[in-house]
Coordinates of C-alpha atoms (C1' of nucleotides) in Angstrom, one line a residue:
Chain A
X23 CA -20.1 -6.7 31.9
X24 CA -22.4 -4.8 33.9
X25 CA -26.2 -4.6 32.7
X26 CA -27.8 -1.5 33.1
X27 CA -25.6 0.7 34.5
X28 CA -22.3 0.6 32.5
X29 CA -21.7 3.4 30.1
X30 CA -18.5 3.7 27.4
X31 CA -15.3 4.8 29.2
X32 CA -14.9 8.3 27.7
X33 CA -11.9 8.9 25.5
X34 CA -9.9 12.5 24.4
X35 CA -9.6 12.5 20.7
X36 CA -6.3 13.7 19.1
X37 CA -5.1 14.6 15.9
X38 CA -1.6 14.7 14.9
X39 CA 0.2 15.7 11.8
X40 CA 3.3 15.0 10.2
X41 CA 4.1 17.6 7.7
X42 CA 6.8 17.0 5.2
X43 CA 8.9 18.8 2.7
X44 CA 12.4 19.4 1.5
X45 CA 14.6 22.0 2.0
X46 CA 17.7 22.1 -0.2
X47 CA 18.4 17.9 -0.7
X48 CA 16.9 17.2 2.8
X49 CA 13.6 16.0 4.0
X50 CA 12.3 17.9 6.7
X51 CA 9.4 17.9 8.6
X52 CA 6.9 20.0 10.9
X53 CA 7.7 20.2 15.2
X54 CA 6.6 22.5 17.3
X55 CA 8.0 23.5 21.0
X56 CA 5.5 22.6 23.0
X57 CA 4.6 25.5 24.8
X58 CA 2.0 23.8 27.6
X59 CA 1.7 21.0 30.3
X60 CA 2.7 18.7 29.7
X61 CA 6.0 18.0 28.3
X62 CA 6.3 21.4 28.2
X63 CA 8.9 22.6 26.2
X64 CA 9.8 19.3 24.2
X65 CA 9.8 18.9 20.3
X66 CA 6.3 17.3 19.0
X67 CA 4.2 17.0 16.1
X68 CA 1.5 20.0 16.0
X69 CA -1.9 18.6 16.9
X70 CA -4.5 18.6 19.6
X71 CA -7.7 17.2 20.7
X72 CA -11.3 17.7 19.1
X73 CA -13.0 21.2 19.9
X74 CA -16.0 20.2 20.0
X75 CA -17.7 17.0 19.6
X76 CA -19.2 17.3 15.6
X77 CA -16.3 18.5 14.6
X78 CA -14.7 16.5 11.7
X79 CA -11.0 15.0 12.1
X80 CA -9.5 16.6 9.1
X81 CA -11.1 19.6 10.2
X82 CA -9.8 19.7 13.3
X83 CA -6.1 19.0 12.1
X84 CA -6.3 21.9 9.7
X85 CA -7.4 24.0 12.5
X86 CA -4.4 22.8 15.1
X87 CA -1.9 23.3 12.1
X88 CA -3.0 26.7 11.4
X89 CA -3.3 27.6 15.2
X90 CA -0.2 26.3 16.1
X91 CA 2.2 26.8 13.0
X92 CA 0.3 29.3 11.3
X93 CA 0.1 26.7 8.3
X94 CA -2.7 26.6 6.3
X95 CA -3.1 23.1 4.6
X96 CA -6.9 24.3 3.3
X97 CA -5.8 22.8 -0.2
X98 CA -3.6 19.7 0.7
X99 CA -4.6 16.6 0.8
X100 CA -4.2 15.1 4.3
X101 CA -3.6 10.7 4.4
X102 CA -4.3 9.1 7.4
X103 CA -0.7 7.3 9.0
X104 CA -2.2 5.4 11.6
X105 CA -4.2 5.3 15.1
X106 CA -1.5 5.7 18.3
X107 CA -3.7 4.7 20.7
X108 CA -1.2 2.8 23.6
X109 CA -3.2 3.2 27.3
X110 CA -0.2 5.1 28.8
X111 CA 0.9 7.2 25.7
X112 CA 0.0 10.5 27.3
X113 CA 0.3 11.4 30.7
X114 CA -3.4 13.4 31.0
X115 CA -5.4 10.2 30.6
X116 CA -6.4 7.7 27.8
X117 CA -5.6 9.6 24.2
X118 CA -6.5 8.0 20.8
X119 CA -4.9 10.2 18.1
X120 CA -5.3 9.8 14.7
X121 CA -2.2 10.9 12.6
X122 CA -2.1 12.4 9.2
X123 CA 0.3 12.6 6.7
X124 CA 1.0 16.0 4.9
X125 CA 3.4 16.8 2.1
X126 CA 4.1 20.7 1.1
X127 CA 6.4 22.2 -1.1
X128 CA 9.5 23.9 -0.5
X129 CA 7.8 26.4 2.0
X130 CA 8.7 29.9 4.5
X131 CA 9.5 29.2 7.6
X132 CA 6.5 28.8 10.1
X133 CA 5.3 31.1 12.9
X134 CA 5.2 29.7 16.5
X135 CA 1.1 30.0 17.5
X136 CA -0.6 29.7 20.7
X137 CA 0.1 26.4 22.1
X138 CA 3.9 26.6 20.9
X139 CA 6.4 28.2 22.2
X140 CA 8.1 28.3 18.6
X141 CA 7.1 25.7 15.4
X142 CA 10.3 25.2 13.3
X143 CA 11.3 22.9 10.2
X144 CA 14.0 19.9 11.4
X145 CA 15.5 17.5 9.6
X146 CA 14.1 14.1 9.7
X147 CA 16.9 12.2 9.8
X148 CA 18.0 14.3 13.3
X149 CA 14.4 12.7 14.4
X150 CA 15.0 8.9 12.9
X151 CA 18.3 8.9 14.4
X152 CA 17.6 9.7 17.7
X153 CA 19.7 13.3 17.9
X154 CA 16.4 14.9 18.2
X155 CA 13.6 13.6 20.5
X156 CA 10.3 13.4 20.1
X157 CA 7.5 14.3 23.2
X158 CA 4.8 10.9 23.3
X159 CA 5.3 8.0 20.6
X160 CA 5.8 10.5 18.2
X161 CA 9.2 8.7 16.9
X162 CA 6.5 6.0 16.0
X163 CA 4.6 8.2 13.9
X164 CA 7.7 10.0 12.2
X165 CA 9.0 6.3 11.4
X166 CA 5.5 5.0 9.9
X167 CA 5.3 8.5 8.1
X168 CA 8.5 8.2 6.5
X169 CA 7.9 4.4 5.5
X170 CA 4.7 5.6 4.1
X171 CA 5.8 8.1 1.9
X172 CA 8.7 6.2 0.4
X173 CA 6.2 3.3 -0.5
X174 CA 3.7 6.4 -1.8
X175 CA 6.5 7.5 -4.3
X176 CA 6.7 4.4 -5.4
X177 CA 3.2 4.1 -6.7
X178 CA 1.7 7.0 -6.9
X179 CA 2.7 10.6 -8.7
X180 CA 2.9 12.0 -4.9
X181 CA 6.4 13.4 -6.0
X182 CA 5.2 16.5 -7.6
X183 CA 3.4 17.6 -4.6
X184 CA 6.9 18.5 -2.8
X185 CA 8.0 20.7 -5.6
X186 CA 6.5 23.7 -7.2
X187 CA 3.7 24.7 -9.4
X188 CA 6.7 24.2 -11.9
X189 CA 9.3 22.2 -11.7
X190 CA 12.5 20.9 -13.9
X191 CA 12.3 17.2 -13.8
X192 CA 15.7 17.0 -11.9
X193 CA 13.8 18.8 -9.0
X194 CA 11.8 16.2 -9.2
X195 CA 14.7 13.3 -8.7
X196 CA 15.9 15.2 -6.5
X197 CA 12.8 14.4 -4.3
X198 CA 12.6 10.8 -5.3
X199 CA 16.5 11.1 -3.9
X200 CA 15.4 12.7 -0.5
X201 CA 13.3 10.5 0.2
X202 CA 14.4 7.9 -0.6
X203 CA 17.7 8.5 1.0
X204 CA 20.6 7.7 -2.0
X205 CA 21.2 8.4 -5.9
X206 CA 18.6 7.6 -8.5
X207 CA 19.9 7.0 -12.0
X208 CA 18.9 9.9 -14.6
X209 CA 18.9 8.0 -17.8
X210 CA 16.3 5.6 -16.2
X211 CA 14.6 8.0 -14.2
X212 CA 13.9 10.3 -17.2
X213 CA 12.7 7.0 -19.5
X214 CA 10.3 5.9 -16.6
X215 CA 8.8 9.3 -16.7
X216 CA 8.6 9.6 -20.4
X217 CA 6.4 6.1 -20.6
X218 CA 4.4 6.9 -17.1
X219 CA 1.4 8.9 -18.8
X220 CA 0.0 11.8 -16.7
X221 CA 2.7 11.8 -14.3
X222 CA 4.3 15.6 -15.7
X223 CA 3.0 17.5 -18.3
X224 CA 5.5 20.1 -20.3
X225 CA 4.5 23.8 -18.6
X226 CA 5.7 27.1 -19.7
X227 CA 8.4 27.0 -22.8
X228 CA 11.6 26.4 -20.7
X229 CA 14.5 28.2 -18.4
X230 CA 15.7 28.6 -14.9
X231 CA 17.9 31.9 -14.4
X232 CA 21.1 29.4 -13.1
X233 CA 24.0 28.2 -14.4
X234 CA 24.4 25.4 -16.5
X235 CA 21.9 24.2 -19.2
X236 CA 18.5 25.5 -19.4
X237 CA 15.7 22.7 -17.5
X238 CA 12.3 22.3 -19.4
X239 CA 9.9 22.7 -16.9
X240 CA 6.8 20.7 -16.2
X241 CA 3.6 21.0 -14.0
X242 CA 2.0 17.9 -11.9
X243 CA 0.1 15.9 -14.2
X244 CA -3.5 14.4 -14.2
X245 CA -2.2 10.8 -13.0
X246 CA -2.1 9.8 -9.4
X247 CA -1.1 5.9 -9.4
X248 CA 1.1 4.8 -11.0
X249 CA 1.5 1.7 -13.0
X250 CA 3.8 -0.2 -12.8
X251 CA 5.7 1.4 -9.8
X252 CA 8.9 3.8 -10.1
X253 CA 10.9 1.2 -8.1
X254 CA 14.0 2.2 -6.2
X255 CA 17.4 1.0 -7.6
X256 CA 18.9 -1.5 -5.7
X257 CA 17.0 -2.0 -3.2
X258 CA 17.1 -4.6 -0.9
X259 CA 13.9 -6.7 -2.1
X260 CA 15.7 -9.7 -0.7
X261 CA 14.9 -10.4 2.5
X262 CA 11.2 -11.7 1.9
X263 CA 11.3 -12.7 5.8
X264 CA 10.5 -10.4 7.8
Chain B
X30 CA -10.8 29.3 22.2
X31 CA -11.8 29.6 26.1
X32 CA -9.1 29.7 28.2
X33 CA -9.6 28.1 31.0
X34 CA -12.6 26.3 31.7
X35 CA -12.8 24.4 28.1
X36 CA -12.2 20.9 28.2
X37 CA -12.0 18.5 25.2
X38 CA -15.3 16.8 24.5
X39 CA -15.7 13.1 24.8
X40 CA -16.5 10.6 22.5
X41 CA -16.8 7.0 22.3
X42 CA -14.3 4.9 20.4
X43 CA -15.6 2.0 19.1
X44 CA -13.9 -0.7 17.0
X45 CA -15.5 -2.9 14.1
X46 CA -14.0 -5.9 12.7
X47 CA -14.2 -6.9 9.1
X48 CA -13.1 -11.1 9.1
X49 CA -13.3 -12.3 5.6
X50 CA -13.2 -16.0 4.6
X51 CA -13.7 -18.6 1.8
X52 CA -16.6 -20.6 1.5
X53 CA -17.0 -23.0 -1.3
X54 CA -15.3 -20.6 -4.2
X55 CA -17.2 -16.7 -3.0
X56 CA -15.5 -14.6 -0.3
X57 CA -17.7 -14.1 2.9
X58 CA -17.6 -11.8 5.3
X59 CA -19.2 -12.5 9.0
X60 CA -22.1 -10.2 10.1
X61 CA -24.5 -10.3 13.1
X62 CA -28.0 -8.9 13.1
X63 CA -28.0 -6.2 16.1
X64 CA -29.6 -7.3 19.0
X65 CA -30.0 -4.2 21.0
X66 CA -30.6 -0.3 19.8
X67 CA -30.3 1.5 17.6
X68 CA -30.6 -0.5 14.2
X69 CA -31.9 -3.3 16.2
X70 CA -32.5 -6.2 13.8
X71 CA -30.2 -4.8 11.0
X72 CA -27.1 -6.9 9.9
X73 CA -23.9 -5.0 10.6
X74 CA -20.3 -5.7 11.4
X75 CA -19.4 -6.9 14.7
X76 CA -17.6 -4.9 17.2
X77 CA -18.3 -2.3 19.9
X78 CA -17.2 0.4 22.3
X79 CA -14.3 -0.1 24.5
X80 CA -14.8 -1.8 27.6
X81 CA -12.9 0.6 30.3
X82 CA -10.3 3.6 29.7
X83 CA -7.2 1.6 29.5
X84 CA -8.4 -1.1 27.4
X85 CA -6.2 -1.8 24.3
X86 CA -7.8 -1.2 20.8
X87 CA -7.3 -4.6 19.5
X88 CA -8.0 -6.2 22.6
X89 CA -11.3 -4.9 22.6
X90 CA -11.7 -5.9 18.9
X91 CA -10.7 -9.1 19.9
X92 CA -13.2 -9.6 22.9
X93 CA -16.3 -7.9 21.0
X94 CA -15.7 -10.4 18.4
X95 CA -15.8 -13.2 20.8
X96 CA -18.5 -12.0 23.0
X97 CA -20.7 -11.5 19.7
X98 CA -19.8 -14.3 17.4
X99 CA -17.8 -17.0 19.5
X100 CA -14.8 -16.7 17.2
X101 CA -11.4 -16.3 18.7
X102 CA -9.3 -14.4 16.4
X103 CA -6.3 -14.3 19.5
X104 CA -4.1 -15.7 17.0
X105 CA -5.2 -14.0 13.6
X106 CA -3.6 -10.9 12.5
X107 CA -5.7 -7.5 13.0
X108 CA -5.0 -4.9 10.4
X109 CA -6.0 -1.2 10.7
X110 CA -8.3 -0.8 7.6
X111 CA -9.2 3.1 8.5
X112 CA -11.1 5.0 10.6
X113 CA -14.4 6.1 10.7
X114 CA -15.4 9.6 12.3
X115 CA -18.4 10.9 10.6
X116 CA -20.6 13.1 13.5
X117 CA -23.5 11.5 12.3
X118 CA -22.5 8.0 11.8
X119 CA -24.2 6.7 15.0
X120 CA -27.9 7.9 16.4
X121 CA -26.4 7.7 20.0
X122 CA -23.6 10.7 19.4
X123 CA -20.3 10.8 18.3
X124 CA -18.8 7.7 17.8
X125 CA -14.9 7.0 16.3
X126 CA -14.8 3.9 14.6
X127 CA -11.5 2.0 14.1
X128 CA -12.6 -0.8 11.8
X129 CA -9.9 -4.1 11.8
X130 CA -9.8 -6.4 8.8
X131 CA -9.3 -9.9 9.2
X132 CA -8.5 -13.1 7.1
X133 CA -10.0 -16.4 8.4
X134 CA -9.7 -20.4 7.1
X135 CA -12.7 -22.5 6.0
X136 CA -14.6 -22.1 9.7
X137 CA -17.5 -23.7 10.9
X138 CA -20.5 -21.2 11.4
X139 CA -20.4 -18.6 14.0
X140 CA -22.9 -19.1 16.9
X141 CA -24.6 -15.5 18.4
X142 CA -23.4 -14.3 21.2
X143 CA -25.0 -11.8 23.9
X144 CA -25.2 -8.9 22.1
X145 CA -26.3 -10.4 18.3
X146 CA -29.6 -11.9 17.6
X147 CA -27.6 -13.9 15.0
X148 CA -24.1 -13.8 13.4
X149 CA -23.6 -15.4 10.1
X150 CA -21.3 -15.6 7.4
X151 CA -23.0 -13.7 4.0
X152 CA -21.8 -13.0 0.8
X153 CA -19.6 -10.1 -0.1
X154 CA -21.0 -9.8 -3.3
X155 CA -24.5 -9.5 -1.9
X156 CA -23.3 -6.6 0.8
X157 CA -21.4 -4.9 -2.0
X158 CA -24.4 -4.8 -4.7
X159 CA -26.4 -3.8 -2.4
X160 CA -29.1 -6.6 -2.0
X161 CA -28.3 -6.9 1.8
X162 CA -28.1 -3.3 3.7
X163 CA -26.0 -2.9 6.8
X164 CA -26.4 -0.4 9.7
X165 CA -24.3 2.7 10.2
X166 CA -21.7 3.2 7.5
X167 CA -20.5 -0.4 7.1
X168 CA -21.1 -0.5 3.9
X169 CA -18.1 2.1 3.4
X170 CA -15.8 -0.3 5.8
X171 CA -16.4 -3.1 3.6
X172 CA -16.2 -1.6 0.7
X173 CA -12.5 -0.3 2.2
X174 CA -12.3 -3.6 3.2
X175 CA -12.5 -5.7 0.0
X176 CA -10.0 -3.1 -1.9
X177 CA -7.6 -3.8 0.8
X178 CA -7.7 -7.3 0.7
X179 CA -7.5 -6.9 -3.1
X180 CA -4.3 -5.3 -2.9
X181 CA -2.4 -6.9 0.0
X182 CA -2.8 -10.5 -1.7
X183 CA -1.0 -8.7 -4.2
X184 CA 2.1 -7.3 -2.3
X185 CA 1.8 -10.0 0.4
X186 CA 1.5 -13.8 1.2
X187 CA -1.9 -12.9 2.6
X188 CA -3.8 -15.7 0.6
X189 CA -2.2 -17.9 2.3
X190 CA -4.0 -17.2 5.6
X191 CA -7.0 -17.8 3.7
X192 CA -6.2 -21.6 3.9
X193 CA -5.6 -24.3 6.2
X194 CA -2.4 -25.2 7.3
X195 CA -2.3 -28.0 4.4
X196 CA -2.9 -26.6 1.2
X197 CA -2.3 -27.5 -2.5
X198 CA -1.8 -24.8 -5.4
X199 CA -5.2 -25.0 -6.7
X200 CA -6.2 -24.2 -3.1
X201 CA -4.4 -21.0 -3.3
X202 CA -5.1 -20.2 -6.6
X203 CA -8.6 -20.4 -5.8
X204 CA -8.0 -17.6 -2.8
X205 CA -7.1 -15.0 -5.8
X206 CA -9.7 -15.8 -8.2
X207 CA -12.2 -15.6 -5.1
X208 CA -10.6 -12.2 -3.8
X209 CA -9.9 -10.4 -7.1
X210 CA -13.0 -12.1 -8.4
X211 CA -11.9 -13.4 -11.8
X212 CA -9.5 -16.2 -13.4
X213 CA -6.1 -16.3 -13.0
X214 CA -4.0 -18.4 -15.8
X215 CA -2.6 -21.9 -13.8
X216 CA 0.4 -21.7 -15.6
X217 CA 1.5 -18.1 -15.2
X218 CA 0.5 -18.4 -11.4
X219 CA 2.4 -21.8 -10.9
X220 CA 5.5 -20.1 -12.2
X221 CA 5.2 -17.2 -10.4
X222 CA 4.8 -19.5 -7.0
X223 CA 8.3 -21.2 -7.6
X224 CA 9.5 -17.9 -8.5
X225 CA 8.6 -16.8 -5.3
X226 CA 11.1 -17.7 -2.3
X227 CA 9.4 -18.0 1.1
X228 CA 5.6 -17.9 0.0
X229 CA 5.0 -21.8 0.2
X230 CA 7.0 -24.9 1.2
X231 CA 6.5 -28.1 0.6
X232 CA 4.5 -30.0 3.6
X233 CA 3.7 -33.8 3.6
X234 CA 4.6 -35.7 0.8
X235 CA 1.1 -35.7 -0.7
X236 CA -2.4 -36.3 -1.7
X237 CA -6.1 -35.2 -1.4
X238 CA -8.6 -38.2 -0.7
X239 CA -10.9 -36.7 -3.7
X240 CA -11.2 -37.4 -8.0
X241 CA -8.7 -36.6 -10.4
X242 CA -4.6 -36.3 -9.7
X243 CA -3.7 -36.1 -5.9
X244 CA -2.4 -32.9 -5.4
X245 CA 1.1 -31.9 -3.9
X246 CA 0.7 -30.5 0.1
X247 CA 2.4 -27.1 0.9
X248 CA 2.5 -24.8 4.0
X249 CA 2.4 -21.2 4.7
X250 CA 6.7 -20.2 3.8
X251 CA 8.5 -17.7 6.0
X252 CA 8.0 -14.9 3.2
X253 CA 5.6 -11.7 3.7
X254 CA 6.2 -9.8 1.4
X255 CA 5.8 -10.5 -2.5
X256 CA 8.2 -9.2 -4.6
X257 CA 8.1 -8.5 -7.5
X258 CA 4.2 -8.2 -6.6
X259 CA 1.4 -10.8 -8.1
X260 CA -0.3 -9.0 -10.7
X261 CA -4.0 -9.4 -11.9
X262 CA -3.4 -10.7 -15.3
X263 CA -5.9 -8.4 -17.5
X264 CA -5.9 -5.4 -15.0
X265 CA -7.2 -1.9 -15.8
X266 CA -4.2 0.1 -14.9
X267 CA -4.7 2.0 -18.0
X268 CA -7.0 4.9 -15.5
X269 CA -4.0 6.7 -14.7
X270 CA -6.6 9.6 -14.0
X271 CA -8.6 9.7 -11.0
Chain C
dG15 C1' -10.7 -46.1 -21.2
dC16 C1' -12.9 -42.2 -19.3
dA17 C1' -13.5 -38.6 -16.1
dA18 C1' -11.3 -35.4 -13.2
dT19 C1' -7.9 -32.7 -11.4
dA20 C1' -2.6 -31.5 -11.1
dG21 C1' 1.2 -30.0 -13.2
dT22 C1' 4.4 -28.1 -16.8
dG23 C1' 7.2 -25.3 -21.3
dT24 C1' 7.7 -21.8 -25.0
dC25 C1' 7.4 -17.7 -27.3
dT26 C1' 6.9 -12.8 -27.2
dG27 C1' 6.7 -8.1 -25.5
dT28 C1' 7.6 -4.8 -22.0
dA29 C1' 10.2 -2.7 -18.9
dA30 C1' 14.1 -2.5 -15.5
dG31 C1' 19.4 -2.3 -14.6
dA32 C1' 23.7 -0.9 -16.0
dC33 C1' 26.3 2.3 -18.4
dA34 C1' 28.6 7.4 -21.1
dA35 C1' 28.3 10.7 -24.4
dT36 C1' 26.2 15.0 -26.3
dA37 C1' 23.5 19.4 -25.9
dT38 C1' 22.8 24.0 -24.3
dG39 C1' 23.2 27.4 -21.7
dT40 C1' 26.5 31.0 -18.6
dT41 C1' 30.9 33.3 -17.5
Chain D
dA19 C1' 37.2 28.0 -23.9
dA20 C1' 35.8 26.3 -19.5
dC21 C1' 32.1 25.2 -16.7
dA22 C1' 27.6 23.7 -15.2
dT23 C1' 23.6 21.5 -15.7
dA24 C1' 20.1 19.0 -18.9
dT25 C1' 19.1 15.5 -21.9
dT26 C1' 19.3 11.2 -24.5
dG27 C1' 20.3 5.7 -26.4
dT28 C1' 21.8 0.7 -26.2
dC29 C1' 22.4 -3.7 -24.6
dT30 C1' 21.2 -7.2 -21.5
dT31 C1' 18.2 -9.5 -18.3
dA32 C1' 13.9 -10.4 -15.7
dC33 C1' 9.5 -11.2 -15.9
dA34 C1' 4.5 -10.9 -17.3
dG35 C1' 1.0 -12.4 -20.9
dA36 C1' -0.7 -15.7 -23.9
dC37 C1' -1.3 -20.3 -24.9
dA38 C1' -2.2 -26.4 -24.8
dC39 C1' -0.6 -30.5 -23.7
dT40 C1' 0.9 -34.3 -20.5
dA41 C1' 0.6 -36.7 -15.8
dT42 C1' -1.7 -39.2 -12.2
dT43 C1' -5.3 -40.9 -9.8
dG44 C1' -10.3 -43.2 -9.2
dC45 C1' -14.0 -45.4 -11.4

DNA sequence: GCAATAGTGTCTGTAAGACAATATGTT
DNA sequence: AACATATTGTCTTACAGACACTATTGC
């Protein structure tokens, strides 16, 4: 440890967002092309360094997004995944990056921007199972970011933020099924909402222009936790060794 | 945007550590007094900037927590409790704070190190109701800290690393009451222990050289997770509004 | 025997898990 | 009438919440 002379090794300063939603019964997420040095060319999340060195971190992942994807995420919240920070995890010296977690509803299709050659929705199971590879440790983040918003639909009313401003409460299993990745029972699903207060509140009289019976339709309501959890079916609570 | 000649702007990365322990039956939390600019003589959490540009994150929590306060933590998990970014939060520019939390056993008292006048353990409560001020925006990381904590002994067999390797039930029990700060009903925890596969196993046959009814020994079981979770009997869940 | 701490059993209410039939639209 | 989708009810089981007594040691 030098005295005097030793300064702070300086450090670039990445953010990084993983931008969910679904698209018919799928989850998909946000990648870009990258369309700059380096990895040039490869599928990524959208992100990028600081501009400038007061800017804020959510600020400056709004900004990328929007720059890159023509996104704006002005109103949405943005939850921070984790801190990939591994020496060697990007080729143009030592990169921190924060990640941040972003759920949208069923959206258009984004705009490629500046720095990519072309931002697209792909499914995140091509991503999870290795069809579709990621630039970086970005299959670490995807992985965290999909483990985090499973356990995130399990306590909290996150679920209505994938759907519309309104939305029949099978759109909304449908999302707990998408995410979760199999079936969730109706009967029990509709009973858990029913006792979870300020999950869904009833919205405009009724209807949906599509076959079949006529859905009620609800709007996200006032609650964000919630207590006790929606749990998953059967799932595998068994192994409590890691 | 410039074009060409615009580079990313540096910034220091720092890391803080939050270690938590028991003493007696209040929940501590180990803070130096700064021993060098700025905040000089203020208590604060201990950490520090990265020592060179390839330096792992938790390594250099790890070694700033040594070189402060003696305590080697190399065999102590290190969880990511969030990240700290305000432009302001440090006089000497802009500083990116990962802050770690850890859980410590009964310890012996910290001795200071080179960069700490003094490092002490010092009650939660006191930092939280604000009779003892920290530097920066510790106050924030602890405050993140203690909700955490709160929450994994929940979910997880956390409390357990609260202990020492031989530990009775009361032990434990006292680990909640400390961390969620109120009483938790013997019998319902009891049954909810058995219940429990892989949170504790029996460890030598017996007894505690103190008064009253020796009590059975256990270890730390296999288990991580908790599930279903431990619940804090009287909880305020009913605030399903933010 | 008294003090001190460890350990246990029952009743009740809430909610999850499994399961199938009915209601209300459109064509 | 046939189809498509929405909506609802019961039985059983697991577990939390409340609550008080017995057991084992040292003195």
């Amino acid at each position: 440890m030098p005295e005097s002379e030793w300064v702070p090794p300086s450090v670039l300063i990445a953010v990084d967002l993983m931008v969910l939603t679904l698209r018919g019964p799928h989850l998909y997420l946000l990648l870009i092309e990258r369309g700059i040095e380096p990895m040039r060319g490869q599928h990524a999340l959208p992100g990028g360094f600081l501009n400038h060195d007061r800017e804020e971190l959510l600020t400056a992942a709004r900004r990328e997004l929007r720059e890159e994807t023509s996104i704006d995420l002005d109103s949405v919240h943005l939850e921070l995944l984790g801190v990939y920070s591994k020496p060697d995890r990007d080729p143009r010296g030592r990169v921190v990056s924060m990640a941040y977690l972003a759920i949208v509803p069923r959206l258009g299709d984004p705009q490629a921007g500046t720095d990519a050659a072309g931002a697209r929705w792909h499914r995140v199971s091509a991503v999870l199972d290795g069809s579709l590879q990621l630039a970086f440790d970005h299959l670490d983040i995807v992985t965290d970011g999909v483990e985090r918003a499973r356990q995130m639909l399990e306590t909290t009313t996150l679920a209505t933020t994938f759907c519309s401003p309104q939305f029949s409460l099978s759109d909304l299993q449908e999302v707990y099924e998408a995410v979760w990745g199999g079936p969730v029972d109706t009967r029990n699903f509709y009973r858990k909402l029913r006792r979870s207060e300020g999950f869904v509140v009833p919205a405009g009289p009724v209807r949906q222009g599509a076959a079949g019976r006529p859905a009620r339709l609800y709007r996200a309501g006032p609650g964000t936790s919630l207590y006790p959890p929606m749990v998953r079916d059967s799932l595998i609570h068994s192994r409590s060794e890691e």
